Amino acid sequence: MESAVVKLWALLLLFLSSTVWAADLTIAAASSYRPLLTELAEEFEQRQGISLRLVFGSSGKLATQIQHGAPYDLYFSADDSYIQHLQETGYLSSEIITDGYGQLVLWSAKADLLPDSVEQLSEMKSVTLAIAQPRHAPFGKAAMRFLENHQLAEVVQEQLVYAENVAQAAQMALSGAADMALVAFSVLPSDLRNERQMMILPLADEKLLKQSHAVLKRAGDQNLAKQFSQFTQREEFKPLKREHGLVADKRTGIGNE
């Protein structure tokens, strides 16, 4: 069994290596970063005249791929614990940069389905609730912690449906495969972010959705990787970060300033 897993990883790395060679930088990022990084990457490409490749997935699975030698240059994580572990085990070549804090929301594509309070979820027995897999997805972990803190985890256990990552969880609610979802603000369609469809949820543990990034030791062009890291930290992009649900202080959520 172990040899089969090793062979599978070897094939995956061969595939990744063959598909990323044309890109000047390959960036591994949590799914919640997709809207923000897509815009930043396009802007960086235009200004620098280079090519970037973005690979999105759950923070935990991307961290595992990095530990197995995946050819990534930078890593953007939605959970501080994954990137801290990579630093402790020697996979980073730069300091860890905090980008901000993600926002967990209860959301439905169906107008007026949301309860007046999260506690009322215990009364909505026929409603299905999509979340990202807590074992490797930060927003799934944060969703479960929120439910536990409100004594709802056991109550809604049979109503939960799991997605591979937070973007897929949102897609389940958007497509009707689930009635509601506990997901990142950043992955919601911009035209469906209103009070009738979305409720921002405060988190007790600020580390759960601390979004951060770093340059990896195996980056082929360390200088270019650091340039992109510095580019994302520019003051001019603060409004864009906020637009995509990334706040500088977790105590100040979207719409609470």
C-alpha positions as a LaTeX table, in Angstrom:
\begin{tabular}{lrrr}
\hline
Residue & $x$ (\AA) & $y$ (\AA) & $z$ (\AA) \\
\hline
Met1 & 0.00 & 0.00 & 0.00 \\
Glu2 & 2.82 & 2.39 & 0.92 \\
Ser3 & 4.61 & 1.80 & $-2.39$ \\
Ala4 & 1.39 & 2.51 & $-4.26$ \\
Val5 & 1.03 & 5.85 & $-2.45$ \\
Val6 & 4.64 & 6.74 & $-3.26$ \\
Lys7 & 4.06 & 5.92 & $-6.93$ \\
Leu8 & 0.90 & 8.04 & $-6.95$ \\
Trp9 & 2.80 & 11.01 & $-5.53$ \\
Ala10 & 5.58 & 10.51 & $-8.06$ \\
Leu11 & 3.06 & 10.63 & $-10.90$ \\
Leu12 & 1.40 & 13.72 & $-9.43$ \\
Leu13 & 4.69 & 15.56 & $-9.09$ \\
Leu14 & 5.66 & 14.59 & $-12.64$ \\
Phe15 & 2.35 & 15.99 & $-13.87$ \\
Leu16 & 2.75 & 19.20 & $-11.88$ \\
Ser17 & 6.32 & 19.67 & $-13.06$ \\
Ser18 & 5.33 & 19.19 & $-16.70$ \\
Thr19 & 2.41 & 21.63 & $-16.47$ \\
Val20 & 4.04 & 24.48 & $-14.56$ \\
Trp21 & 7.31 & 24.77 & $-16.47$ \\
Ala22 & 6.00 & 27.59 & $-18.67$ \\
Ala23 & 4.95 & 29.75 & $-15.70$ \\
Asp24 & 7.46 & 32.11 & $-14.10$ \\
Leu25 & 5.83 & 31.53 & $-10.71$ \\
Thr26 & 3.47 & 28.84 & $-9.43$ \\
Ile27 & 1.40 & 29.81 & $-6.42$ \\
Ala28 & $-0.47$ & 27.39 & $-4.16$ \\
Ala29 & $-3.36$ & 29.08 & $-2.37$ \\
Ala30 & $-6.38$ & 28.29 & $-0.24$ \\
Ser31 & $-9.66$ & 28.42 & $-2.18$ \\
Ser32 & $-10.79$ & 31.45 & $-0.17$ \\
Tyr33 & $-7.95$ & 33.44 & $-1.77$ \\
Arg34 & $-9.16$ & 32.81 & $-5.33$ \\
Pro35 & $-10.99$ & 36.11 & $-6.07$ \\
Leu36 & $-8.27$ & 38.26 & $-4.52$ \\
Leu37 & $-5.24$ & 36.46 & $-5.93$ \\
Thr38 & $-6.77$ & 36.19 & $-9.38$ \\
Glu39 & $-6.95$ & 39.98 & $-9.57$ \\
Leu40 & $-3.54$ & 40.55 & $-8.00$ \\
Ala41 & $-1.88$ & 37.99 & $-10.27$ \\
Glu42 & $-3.38$ & 39.55 & $-13.40$ \\
Glu43 & $-2.16$ & 42.99 & $-12.32$ \\
Phe44 & 1.34 & 41.67 & $-11.52$ \\
Glu45 & 1.53 & 39.86 & $-14.85$ \\
Gln46 & 0.62 & 43.02 & $-16.75$ \\
Arg47 & 3.12 & 45.19 & $-14.88$ \\
Gln48 & 5.99 & 42.68 & $-14.99$ \\
Gly49 & 5.31 & 40.97 & $-18.32$ \\
Ile50 & 5.51 & 37.50 & $-16.80$ \\
Ser51 & 3.26 & 34.46 & $-16.36$ \\
Leu52 & 1.82 & 33.21 & $-13.05$ \\
Arg53 & 0.03 & 29.93 & $-12.39$ \\
Leu54 & $-2.44$ & 29.75 & $-9.50$ \\
Val55 & $-3.28$ & 26.39 & $-7.91$ \\
Phe56 & $-6.23$ & 26.51 & $-5.50$ \\
Gly57 & $-7.34$ & 23.91 & $-2.96$ \\
Ser58 & $-7.74$ & 23.35 & 0.76 \\
Ser59 & $-4.87$ & 24.70 & 2.88 \\
Gly60 & $-4.20$ & 21.32 & 4.47 \\
Lys61 & $-3.96$ & 19.39 & 1.22 \\
Leu62 & $-1.73$ & 22.00 & $-0.38$ \\
Ala63 & 0.58 & 21.90 & 2.66 \\
Thr64 & 0.82 & 18.12 & 2.30 \\
Gln65 & 1.69 & 18.49 & $-1.39$ \\
Ile66 & 4.45 & 20.95 & $-0.49$ \\
Gln67 & 5.88 & 18.48 & 2.01 \\
His68 & 5.92 & 15.85 & $-0.74$ \\
Gly69 & 7.84 & 18.10 & $-3.13$ \\
Ala70 & 5.17 & 19.81 & $-5.23$ \\
Pro71 & 6.79 & 22.52 & $-7.40$ \\
Tyr72 & 5.22 & 25.59 & $-5.83$ \\
Asp73 & 6.98 & 28.92 & $-5.30$ \\
Leu74 & 4.65 & 30.56 & $-2.78$ \\
Tyr75 & 2.00 & 29.27 & $-0.40$ \\
Phe76 & $-1.07$ & 31.21 & 0.75 \\
Ser77 & $-2.87$ & 29.57 & 3.67 \\
Ala78 & $-6.25$ & 30.28 & 5.26 \\
Asp79 & $-5.11$ & 28.72 & 8.56 \\
Asp80 & $-2.00$ & 29.93 & 10.35 \\
Ser81 & $-1.23$ & 26.47 & 11.79 \\
Tyr82 & $-0.42$ & 24.93 & 8.39 \\
Ile83 & 2.07 & 27.60 & 7.36 \\
Gln84 & 3.61 & 27.68 & 10.84 \\
His85 & 4.22 & 23.93 & 10.58 \\
Leu86 & 5.93 & 24.39 & 7.22 \\
Gln87 & 8.16 & 27.02 & 8.77 \\
Glu88 & 9.04 & 24.75 & 11.71 \\
Thr89 & 9.92 & 21.90 & 9.36 \\
Gly90 & 12.11 & 24.00 & 7.06 \\
Tyr91 & 10.01 & 24.51 & 3.92 \\
Leu92 & 9.93 & 28.33 & 3.91 \\
Ser93 & 12.62 & 30.74 & 2.74 \\
Ser94 & 10.91 & 33.95 & 3.89 \\
Glu95 & 9.13 & 35.21 & 6.94 \\
Ile96 & 5.40 & 34.54 & 7.23 \\
Ile97 & 3.33 & 37.52 & 6.07 \\
Thr98 & $-0.09$ & 38.04 & 7.64 \\
Asp99 & $-2.56$ & 39.14 & 4.96 \\
Gly100 & $-5.52$ & 39.57 & 7.30 \\
Tyr101 & $-8.42$ & 37.59 & 8.72 \\
Gly102 & $-11.05$ & 35.70 & 6.77 \\
Gln103 & $-14.77$ & 36.13 & 7.43 \\
Leu104 & $-17.02$ & 33.14 & 8.11 \\
Val105 & $-20.62$ & 33.58 & 6.97 \\
Leu106 & $-23.86$ & 31.63 & 7.00 \\
Trp107 & $-25.18$ & 31.99 & 3.47 \\
Ser108 & $-28.01$ & 30.83 & 1.25 \\
Ala109 & $-28.66$ & 31.38 & $-2.44$ \\
Lys110 & $-32.36$ & 31.37 & $-1.56$ \\
Ala111 & $-33.60$ & 34.73 & $-0.38$ \\
Asp112 & $-35.21$ & 34.87 & 3.08 \\
Leu113 & $-34.21$ & 31.31 & 4.05 \\
Leu114 & $-31.72$ & 32.45 & 6.69 \\
Pro115 & $-32.89$ & 32.35 & 10.32 \\
Asp116 & $-32.96$ & 35.51 & 12.44 \\
Ser117 & $-30.24$ & 33.99 & 14.64 \\
Val118 & $-27.90$ & 31.02 & 14.31 \\
Glu119 & $-29.56$ & 29.39 & 17.33 \\
Gln120 & $-32.69$ & 28.93 & 15.23 \\
Leu121 & $-30.81$ & 26.41 & 13.09 \\
Ser122 & $-31.74$ & 23.86 & 15.75 \\
Glu123 & $-35.38$ & 24.26 & 14.71 \\
Met124 & $-34.78$ & 23.94 & 10.95 \\
Lys125 & $-34.64$ & 20.15 & 10.79 \\
Ser126 & $-35.23$ & 19.85 & 7.04 \\
Val127 & $-32.48$ & 22.26 & 6.02 \\
Thr128 & $-29.14$ & 20.95 & 4.72 \\
Leu129 & $-25.96$ & 22.82 & 5.56 \\
Ala130 & $-22.78$ & 22.60 & 3.45 \\
Ile131 & $-19.34$ & 23.05 & 4.99 \\
Ala132 & $-15.79$ & 22.37 & 3.81 \\
Gln133 & $-14.16$ & 19.21 & 5.17 \\
Pro134 & $-12.85$ & 20.21 & 8.65 \\
Arg135 & $-9.95$ & 17.74 & 8.49 \\
His136 & $-8.04$ & 19.84 & 5.95 \\
Ala137 & $-10.07$ & 22.99 & 5.17 \\
Pro138 & $-9.71$ & 25.98 & 7.55 \\
Phe139 & $-13.19$ & 27.33 & 6.89 \\
Gly140 & $-14.62$ & 23.87 & 7.56 \\
Lys141 & $-12.71$ & 23.74 & 10.84 \\
Ala142 & $-13.92$ & 27.24 & 11.73 \\
Ala143 & $-17.51$ & 26.29 & 10.86 \\
Met144 & $-17.41$ & 23.25 & 13.14 \\
Arg145 & $-15.85$ & 25.27 & 15.96 \\
Phe146 & $-18.59$ & 27.87 & 15.59 \\
Leu147 & $-21.31$ & 25.22 & 15.73 \\
Glu148 & $-19.69$ & 23.62 & 18.78 \\
Asn149 & $-19.41$ & 26.96 & 20.58 \\
His150 & $-23.14$ & 27.50 & 20.03 \\
Gln151 & $-24.10$ & 23.95 & 21.06 \\
Leu152 & $-25.29$ & 23.21 & 17.55 \\
Ala153 & $-22.76$ & 20.66 & 16.29 \\
Glu154 & $-24.66$ & 17.57 & 17.48 \\
Val155 & $-28.05$ & 19.11 & 16.73 \\
Val156 & $-27.32$ & 19.70 & 13.03 \\
Gln157 & $-24.93$ & 16.77 & 12.52 \\
Glu158 & $-27.32$ & 14.84 & 10.29 \\
Gln159 & $-27.98$ & 17.95 & 8.20 \\
Leu160 & $-24.33$ & 18.61 & 7.33 \\
Val161 & $-22.97$ & 17.88 & 3.85 \\
Tyr162 & $-19.23$ & 18.07 & 3.27 \\
Ala163 & $-17.29$ & 19.61 & 0.40 \\
Glu164 & $-13.61$ & 19.24 & $-0.48$ \\
Asn165 & $-12.95$ & 22.95 & 0.07 \\
Val166 & $-14.78$ & 26.16 & 0.90 \\
Ala167 & $-15.38$ & 27.13 & $-2.73$ \\
Gln168 & $-17.10$ & 23.80 & $-3.37$ \\
Ala169 & $-19.21$ & 24.25 & $-0.23$ \\
Ala170 & $-20.46$ & 27.59 & $-1.57$ \\
Gln171 & $-21.12$ & 26.01 & $-4.95$ \\
Met172 & $-23.29$ & 23.35 & $-3.29$ \\
Ala173 & $-25.51$ & 26.05 & $-1.82$ \\
Leu174 & $-25.53$ & 28.00 & $-5.07$ \\
Ser175 & $-26.57$ & 24.96 & $-7.11$ \\
Gly176 & $-29.25$ & 23.84 & $-4.64$ \\
Ala177 & $-27.36$ & 20.72 & $-3.52$ \\
Ala178 & $-27.54$ & 22.27 & $-0.04$ \\
Asp179 & $-29.92$ & 24.85 & 1.39 \\
Met180 & $-27.30$ & 26.89 & 3.20 \\
Ala181 & $-23.55$ & 26.94 & 3.69 \\
Leu182 & $-21.02$ & 28.02 & 6.28 \\
Val183 & $-18.34$ & 29.48 & 4.04 \\
Ala184 & $-15.91$ & 32.33 & 3.40 \\
Phe185 & $-17.29$ & 35.74 & 2.50 \\
Ser186 & $-14.70$ & 35.86 & $-0.28$ \\
Val187 & $-16.16$ & 32.96 & $-2.29$ \\
Leu188 & $-19.69$ & 34.37 & $-2.48$ \\
Pro189 & $-21.00$ & 35.87 & $-5.74$ \\
Ser190 & $-20.84$ & 39.64 & $-5.32$ \\
Asp191 & $-24.51$ & 40.07 & $-6.27$ \\
Leu192 & $-25.66$ & 37.67 & $-3.54$ \\
Arg193 & $-23.98$ & 39.33 & $-0.56$ \\
Asn194 & $-26.98$ & 40.96 & 1.09 \\
Glu195 & $-28.64$ & 40.78 & 4.51 \\
Arg196 & $-31.42$ & 38.52 & 3.25 \\
Gln197 & $-28.92$ & 35.87 & 2.18 \\
Met198 & $-25.85$ & 36.31 & 4.39 \\
Met199 & $-25.04$ & 36.46 & 8.09 \\
Ile200 & $-21.45$ & 37.25 & 9.21 \\
Leu201 & $-20.43$ & 35.07 & 12.14 \\
Pro202 & $-17.93$ & 36.18 & 14.80 \\
Leu203 & $-15.23$ & 33.71 & 15.82 \\
Ala204 & $-13.90$ & 33.26 & 19.34 \\
Asp205 & $-10.47$ & 32.07 & 18.15 \\
Glu206 & $-8.71$ & 34.65 & 15.97 \\
Lys207 & $-6.10$ & 32.13 & 14.77 \\
Leu208 & $-8.65$ & 29.94 & 13.00 \\
Leu209 & $-8.92$ & 32.14 & 9.91 \\
Lys210 & $-5.65$ & 34.06 & 10.03 \\
Gln211 & $-4.69$ & 34.33 & 6.36 \\
Ser212 & $-0.98$ & 34.38 & 5.60 \\
His213 & 1.63 & 33.54 & 2.98 \\
Ala214 & 5.33 & 32.89 & 2.49 \\
Val215 & 7.91 & 32.11 & $-0.16$ \\
Leu216 & 8.94 & 28.45 & $-0.32$ \\
Lys217 & 12.54 & 27.24 & $-0.25$ \\
Arg218 & 12.11 & 25.29 & $-3.46$ \\
Ala219 & 11.03 & 28.41 & $-5.40$ \\
Gly220 & 12.92 & 28.48 & $-8.69$ \\
Asp221 & 13.29 & 32.27 & $-8.67$ \\
Gln222 & 13.51 & 33.51 & $-5.09$ \\
Asn223 & 13.77 & 37.16 & $-6.09$ \\
Leu224 & 10.67 & 37.06 & $-8.29$ \\
Ala225 & 8.71 & 35.16 & $-5.63$ \\
Lys226 & 9.63 & 37.79 & $-3.04$ \\
Gln227 & 8.67 & 40.55 & $-5.48$ \\
Phe228 & 5.18 & 39.09 & $-5.80$ \\
Ser229 & 4.93 & 38.74 & $-2.02$ \\
Gln230 & 5.85 & 42.41 & $-1.60$ \\
Phe231 & 3.47 & 43.36 & $-4.41$ \\
Thr232 & 0.50 & 41.83 & $-2.55$ \\
Gln233 & 1.35 & 43.89 & 0.54 \\
Arg234 & 1.06 & 47.28 & $-1.18$ \\
Glu235 & $-1.15$ & 49.90 & 0.42 \\
Glu236 & $-3.06$ & 50.36 & $-2.84$ \\
Phe237 & $-4.55$ & 46.86 & $-2.52$ \\
Lys238 & $-6.10$ & 47.28 & 0.95 \\
Pro239 & $-9.52$ & 48.21 & $-0.46$ \\
Leu240 & $-9.39$ & 45.21 & $-2.79$ \\
Lys241 & $-8.57$ & 42.89 & 0.11 \\
Arg242 & $-11.49$ & 44.25 & 2.10 \\
Glu243 & $-13.79$ & 43.89 & $-0.91$ \\
His244 & $-12.91$ & 40.19 & $-0.97$ \\
Gly245 & $-13.55$ & 39.64 & 2.73 \\
Leu246 & $-10.04$ & 39.97 & 4.11 \\
Val247 & $-9.95$ & 42.33 & 7.11 \\
Ala248 & $-6.90$ & 43.68 & 8.88 \\
Asp249 & $-8.36$ & 43.05 & 12.34 \\
Lys250 & $-10.63$ & 40.10 & 13.10 \\
Arg251 & $-12.51$ & 42.20 & 15.67 \\
Thr252 & $-13.70$ & 44.43 & 12.83 \\
Gly253 & $-15.71$ & 42.39 & 10.37 \\
Ile254 & $-17.17$ & 43.38 & 7.03 \\
Gly255 & $-19.79$ & 46.05 & 7.58 \\
Asn256 & $-18.94$ & 46.53 & 11.27 \\
Glu257 & $-16.74$ & 49.59 & 11.07 \\
\hline
\end{tabular}
